[in-house]
């Protein structure tokens, strides 16, 4: 089991650029979560998918953020345009079902200058 | 206020026991989790307890749940320098059919040789 795989591990971009973060959940897991971690706000849930369908996106901060899950093995989180305050570590996590613990990827550290 | 609260720091000497505490607010919590985050990595599930249990032991780890006081603790026996990390408490609450975990801010455990 390779675990949850995120790419890239680090992303440095300039303000105004588009950023796409990628996630491959654990095979057989049907729930996928995107979290953002900052010193100021801790771990925040951005969006949650179940069976590839977005269930709760109330944590997505603005329209600049969008997430997709075109199939069970791939999800993207896109920020367009990016701003310096988006700098954070973005985690993807998956779980087998709603009663199961989350398994996290190693995160993408995003720096927007 | 936050749904899950933890103290931010704990410092212990190697070989001593560590006790990390957590309080939560929702009495309908179903599962309560402890995750460990090492630098540059994602959150790793350490252990979890179902809300109808009082205690769970797994090698050096003991989880105690006081449901009346909504208090959860993680005890690490014979703490080692490799246990230095951030420890997150999380609760999982059923909501419209989904169980979205809510995380605390994390407790940084520092182990002195």
Tab-separated table of C-alpha atoms in Angstrom:
chain	number	residue	atom	x	y	z
A	1	UNK	CA	0.000	0.000	0.000
A	2	UNK	CA	1.645	3.205	-1.213
A	3	UNK	CA	-0.475	5.458	0.960
A	4	UNK	CA	-1.929	8.772	-0.151
A	5	UNK	CA	0.323	10.380	-2.732
A	6	UNK	CA	0.473	14.128	-3.200
A	7	UNK	CA	2.362	16.166	-5.743
A	8	UNK	CA	4.271	18.345	-5.877
A	9	UNK	CA	5.889	18.285	-2.404
A	10	UNK	CA	6.857	21.919	-2.700
A	11	UNK	CA	5.493	24.663	-4.909
A	12	UNK	CA	6.785	28.221	-5.103
A	13	UNK	CA	4.889	30.595	-7.331
A	14	UNK	CA	4.275	34.267	-7.838
A	15	UNK	CA	1.106	36.044	-6.881
A	16	UNK	CA	-1.502	35.828	-9.620
A	17	UNK	CA	-0.339	32.504	-11.011
A	18	UNK	CA	-2.492	29.403	-11.156
A	19	UNK	CA	-1.537	26.561	-8.829
A	20	UNK	CA	-2.706	22.949	-9.126
A	21	UNK	CA	-2.175	20.446	-6.354
A	22	UNK	CA	-2.669	16.749	-7.003
A	23	UNK	CA	-3.699	13.796	-4.915
A	24	UNK	CA	-3.971	10.052	-5.422
A	25	UNK	CA	-5.961	8.426	-2.610
A	26	UNK	CA	-5.436	4.925	-1.328
A	27	UNK	CA	-7.011	2.391	-3.666
A	28	UNK	CA	-10.422	1.297	-2.407
A	29	UNK	CA	-10.990	4.399	-0.287
A	30	UNK	CA	-14.195	6.180	-1.198
A	31	UNK	CA	-13.836	9.397	0.813
A	32	UNK	CA	-11.307	12.117	0.071
A	33	UNK	CA	-10.533	15.258	2.037
A	34	UNK	CA	-8.477	18.383	1.337
A	35	UNK	CA	-7.078	20.218	4.366
A	36	UNK	CA	-4.964	23.341	4.746
A	37	UNK	CA	-2.532	23.772	7.640
A	38	UNK	CA	-1.156	27.113	8.834
A	39	UNK	CA	0.382	28.261	12.088
A	40	UNK	CA	-2.380	30.786	12.587
A	41	UNK	CA	-5.415	28.634	11.871
A	42	UNK	CA	-4.223	25.079	12.400
A	43	UNK	CA	-5.762	22.354	10.248
A	44	UNK	CA	-8.790	23.498	8.243
A	45	UNK	CA	-11.040	21.266	6.175
A	46	UNK	CA	-11.485	22.750	2.709
A	47	UNK	CA	-13.622	20.167	0.921
A	48	UNK	CA	-14.762	16.580	1.258
A	49	UNK	CA	-15.698	14.092	-1.496
A	50	UNK	CA	-17.592	10.849	-1.132
A	51	UNK	CA	-17.629	8.471	-4.097
A	52	UNK	CA	-16.108	11.263	-6.226
A	53	UNK	CA	-18.955	13.664	-5.426
A	54	UNK	CA	-18.286	16.876	-3.462
A	55	UNK	CA	-20.300	16.640	-0.250
A	56	UNK	CA	-19.136	19.630	1.775
A	57	UNK	CA	-17.181	22.538	0.315
A	58	UNK	CA	-18.080	25.078	2.970
A	59	UNK	CA	-14.430	25.349	3.958
A	60	UNK	CA	-13.258	26.534	0.556
A	61	UNK	CA	-12.164	30.077	1.329
A	62	UNK	CA	-13.078	31.839	-1.895
A	63	UNK	CA	-14.079	31.348	-5.505
A	64	UNK	CA	-10.382	31.339	-6.322
A	65	UNK	CA	-10.291	27.816	-4.911
A	66	UNK	CA	-11.773	24.866	-6.781
A	67	UNK	CA	-11.468	21.101	-6.389
A	68	UNK	CA	-12.324	18.206	-8.651
A	69	UNK	CA	-12.363	14.465	-8.407
A	70	UNK	CA	-12.827	13.104	-11.949
A	71	UNK	CA	-12.381	9.499	-10.828
A	72	UNK	CA	-11.787	7.414	-7.718
A	73	UNK	CA	-8.012	7.583	-8.008
A	74	UNK	CA	-7.337	11.265	-8.607
A	75	UNK	CA	-8.227	14.674	-7.229
A	76	UNK	CA	-6.980	18.200	-7.809
A	77	UNK	CA	-7.135	21.408	-5.816
A	78	UNK	CA	-6.683	24.520	-7.919
A	79	UNK	CA	-6.050	28.087	-6.837
A	80	UNK	CA	-6.485	30.764	-9.489
A	81	UNK	CA	-5.225	33.418	-9.055
A	82	UNK	CA	-2.968	32.633	-6.122
A	83	UNK	CA	-2.246	35.178	-3.367
A	84	UNK	CA	0.482	35.319	-0.678
A	85	UNK	CA	-2.083	34.521	2.041
A	86	UNK	CA	-2.650	31.143	0.351
A	87	UNK	CA	0.821	30.072	1.502
A	88	UNK	CA	0.332	26.974	3.644
A	89	UNK	CA	0.735	23.213	3.669
A	90	UNK	CA	-2.106	21.503	1.838
A	91	UNK	CA	-2.941	17.949	2.831
A	92	UNK	CA	-5.014	15.362	1.065
A	93	UNK	CA	-6.462	12.489	3.076
A	94	UNK	CA	-8.609	9.502	2.244
A	95	UNK	CA	-10.667	7.001	4.193
A	96	UNK	CA	-12.182	3.650	3.373
A	97	UNK	CA	-15.651	4.690	4.436
A	98	UNK	CA	-17.339	7.207	6.659
A	99	UNK	CA	-16.555	5.333	9.859
A	100	UNK	CA	-12.881	4.810	9.125
A	101	UNK	CA	-9.896	6.906	10.150
A	102	UNK	CA	-8.281	9.286	7.699
A	103	UNK	CA	-4.949	8.500	6.063
A	104	UNK	CA	-2.948	11.583	5.156
A	105	UNK	CA	-0.477	12.293	2.400
A	106	UNK	CA	2.771	14.101	3.132
A	107	UNK	CA	1.359	17.400	1.968
A	108	UNK	CA	2.264	20.097	-0.528
A	109	UNK	CA	4.041	23.131	0.898
A	110	UNK	CA	2.837	26.120	-1.133
A	111	UNK	CA	4.652	29.435	-1.051
A	112	UNK	CA	3.151	32.358	-2.953
A	113	UNK	CA	5.459	35.363	-3.246
B	1	UNK	CA	-14.600	28.695	20.555
B	2	UNK	CA	-12.906	25.657	19.042
B	3	UNK	CA	-14.659	22.298	19.105
B	4	UNK	CA	-11.499	20.422	20.092
B	5	UNK	CA	-8.981	22.000	22.454
B	6	UNK	CA	-5.462	20.977	23.360
B	7	UNK	CA	-2.591	22.642	25.142
B	8	UNK	CA	0.045	23.784	22.673
B	9	UNK	CA	3.227	22.473	24.279
B	10	UNK	CA	4.441	19.671	26.542
B	11	UNK	CA	8.038	19.108	27.585
B	12	UNK	CA	9.198	15.862	29.226
B	13	UNK	CA	12.426	14.077	30.025
B	14	UNK	CA	13.361	10.923	28.153
B	15	UNK	CA	12.116	7.845	29.996
B	16	UNK	CA	9.280	9.675	31.745
B	17	UNK	CA	5.622	9.286	30.845
B	18	UNK	CA	3.898	11.927	28.726
B	19	UNK	CA	0.224	12.746	29.071
B	20	UNK	CA	-1.407	14.819	26.347
B	21	UNK	CA	-4.893	16.078	27.081
B	22	UNK	CA	-7.779	17.059	24.856
B	23	UNK	CA	-11.299	18.331	25.450
B	24	UNK	CA	-14.121	18.256	22.952
B	25	UNK	CA	-17.570	19.750	22.938
B	26	UNK	CA	-19.889	17.509	20.951
B	27	UNK	CA	-21.437	14.750	23.019
B	28	UNK	CA	-22.482	12.910	19.856
B	29	UNK	CA	-18.876	12.192	18.924
B	30	UNK	CA	-18.578	8.679	17.618
B	31	UNK	CA	-14.837	8.194	17.264
B	32	UNK	CA	-11.953	10.028	18.871
B	33	UNK	CA	-8.514	9.881	17.305
B	34	UNK	CA	-4.907	10.646	18.078
B	35	UNK	CA	-2.627	11.533	15.194
B	36	UNK	CA	1.125	12.221	15.200
B	37	UNK	CA	2.840	14.675	12.856
B	38	UNK	CA	6.593	14.674	12.444
B	39	UNK	CA	8.375	17.587	10.713
B	40	UNK	CA	7.738	17.719	6.986
B	41	UNK	CA	5.265	14.869	7.064
B	42	UNK	CA	1.549	14.343	7.099
B	43	UNK	CA	-0.536	13.256	10.044
B	44	UNK	CA	-0.115	9.617	10.974
B	45	UNK	CA	-2.898	7.790	12.792
B	46	UNK	CA	-1.639	6.572	16.163
B	47	UNK	CA	-4.754	5.150	17.718
B	48	UNK	CA	-8.458	5.742	18.065
B	49	UNK	CA	-11.219	4.911	20.475
B	50	UNK	CA	-14.902	4.364	19.973
B	51	UNK	CA	-17.054	6.587	22.126
B	52	UNK	CA	-18.538	3.700	24.119
B	53	UNK	CA	-15.091	2.691	25.389
B	54	UNK	CA	-13.276	4.080	28.430
B	55	UNK	CA	-9.764	2.962	27.710
B	56	UNK	CA	-7.615	1.504	24.987
B	57	UNK	CA	-4.033	0.313	25.342
B	58	UNK	CA	-1.591	-0.332	22.526
B	59	UNK	CA	1.985	-1.052	23.597
B	60	UNK	CA	3.347	2.222	25.060
B	61	UNK	CA	0.168	4.132	24.282
B	62	UNK	CA	-2.861	4.363	26.577
B	63	UNK	CA	-5.965	6.317	25.617
B	64	UNK	CA	-8.425	7.313	28.320
B	65	UNK	CA	-11.875	8.678	27.556
B	66	UNK	CA	-14.062	10.461	30.095
B	67	UNK	CA	-17.279	10.938	28.199
B	68	UNK	CA	-19.011	12.767	31.032
B	69	UNK	CA	-16.340	15.476	31.050
B	70	UNK	CA	-15.687	15.194	27.276
B	71	UNK	CA	-12.015	14.647	28.038
B	72	UNK	CA	-9.589	12.495	26.099
B	73	UNK	CA	-5.982	11.791	27.019
B	74	UNK	CA	-3.026	10.046	25.427
B	75	UNK	CA	-0.369	8.603	27.697
B	76	UNK	CA	2.984	7.618	26.244
B	77	UNK	CA	4.993	5.407	28.569
B	78	UNK	CA	8.817	5.522	28.585
B	79	UNK	CA	8.881	8.527	26.254
B	80	UNK	CA	11.739	8.522	23.750
B	81	UNK	CA	13.329	11.347	21.759
B	82	UNK	CA	11.727	9.824	18.668
B	83	UNK	CA	8.333	10.605	20.174
B	84	UNK	CA	9.005	14.333	19.717
B	85	UNK	CA	6.306	15.514	17.332
B	86	UNK	CA	2.979	17.319	17.208
B	87	UNK	CA	0.046	15.263	18.477
B	88	UNK	CA	-3.451	16.003	17.224
B	89	UNK	CA	-6.684	15.031	18.855
B	90	UNK	CA	-9.703	14.692	16.549
B	91	UNK	CA	-13.366	13.880	16.964
B	92	UNK	CA	-15.633	12.393	14.355
B	93	UNK	CA	-19.287	13.355	14.410
B	94	UNK	CA	-22.064	12.029	12.213
B	95	UNK	CA	-23.552	14.844	10.199
B	96	UNK	CA	-26.068	14.190	7.464
B	97	UNK	CA	-24.519	10.796	6.870
B	98	UNK	CA	-20.894	11.903	6.820
B	99	UNK	CA	-18.367	11.660	9.619
B	100	UNK	CA	-16.067	14.603	9.090
B	101	UNK	CA	-13.271	14.734	11.656
B	102	UNK	CA	-12.595	17.967	13.516
B	103	UNK	CA	-9.007	18.438	14.633
B	104	UNK	CA	-7.497	20.295	17.561
B	105	UNK	CA	-4.590	22.696	17.086
B	106	UNK	CA	-2.062	20.066	18.113
B	107	UNK	CA	0.259	19.641	21.095
B	108	UNK	CA	3.999	19.893	20.454
B	109	UNK	CA	5.740	17.232	22.523
B	110	UNK	CA	9.390	17.992	23.224
B	111	UNK	CA	11.440	15.180	24.717
B	112	UNK	CA	14.707	16.127	26.426
B	113	UNK	CA	17.540	13.576	26.650
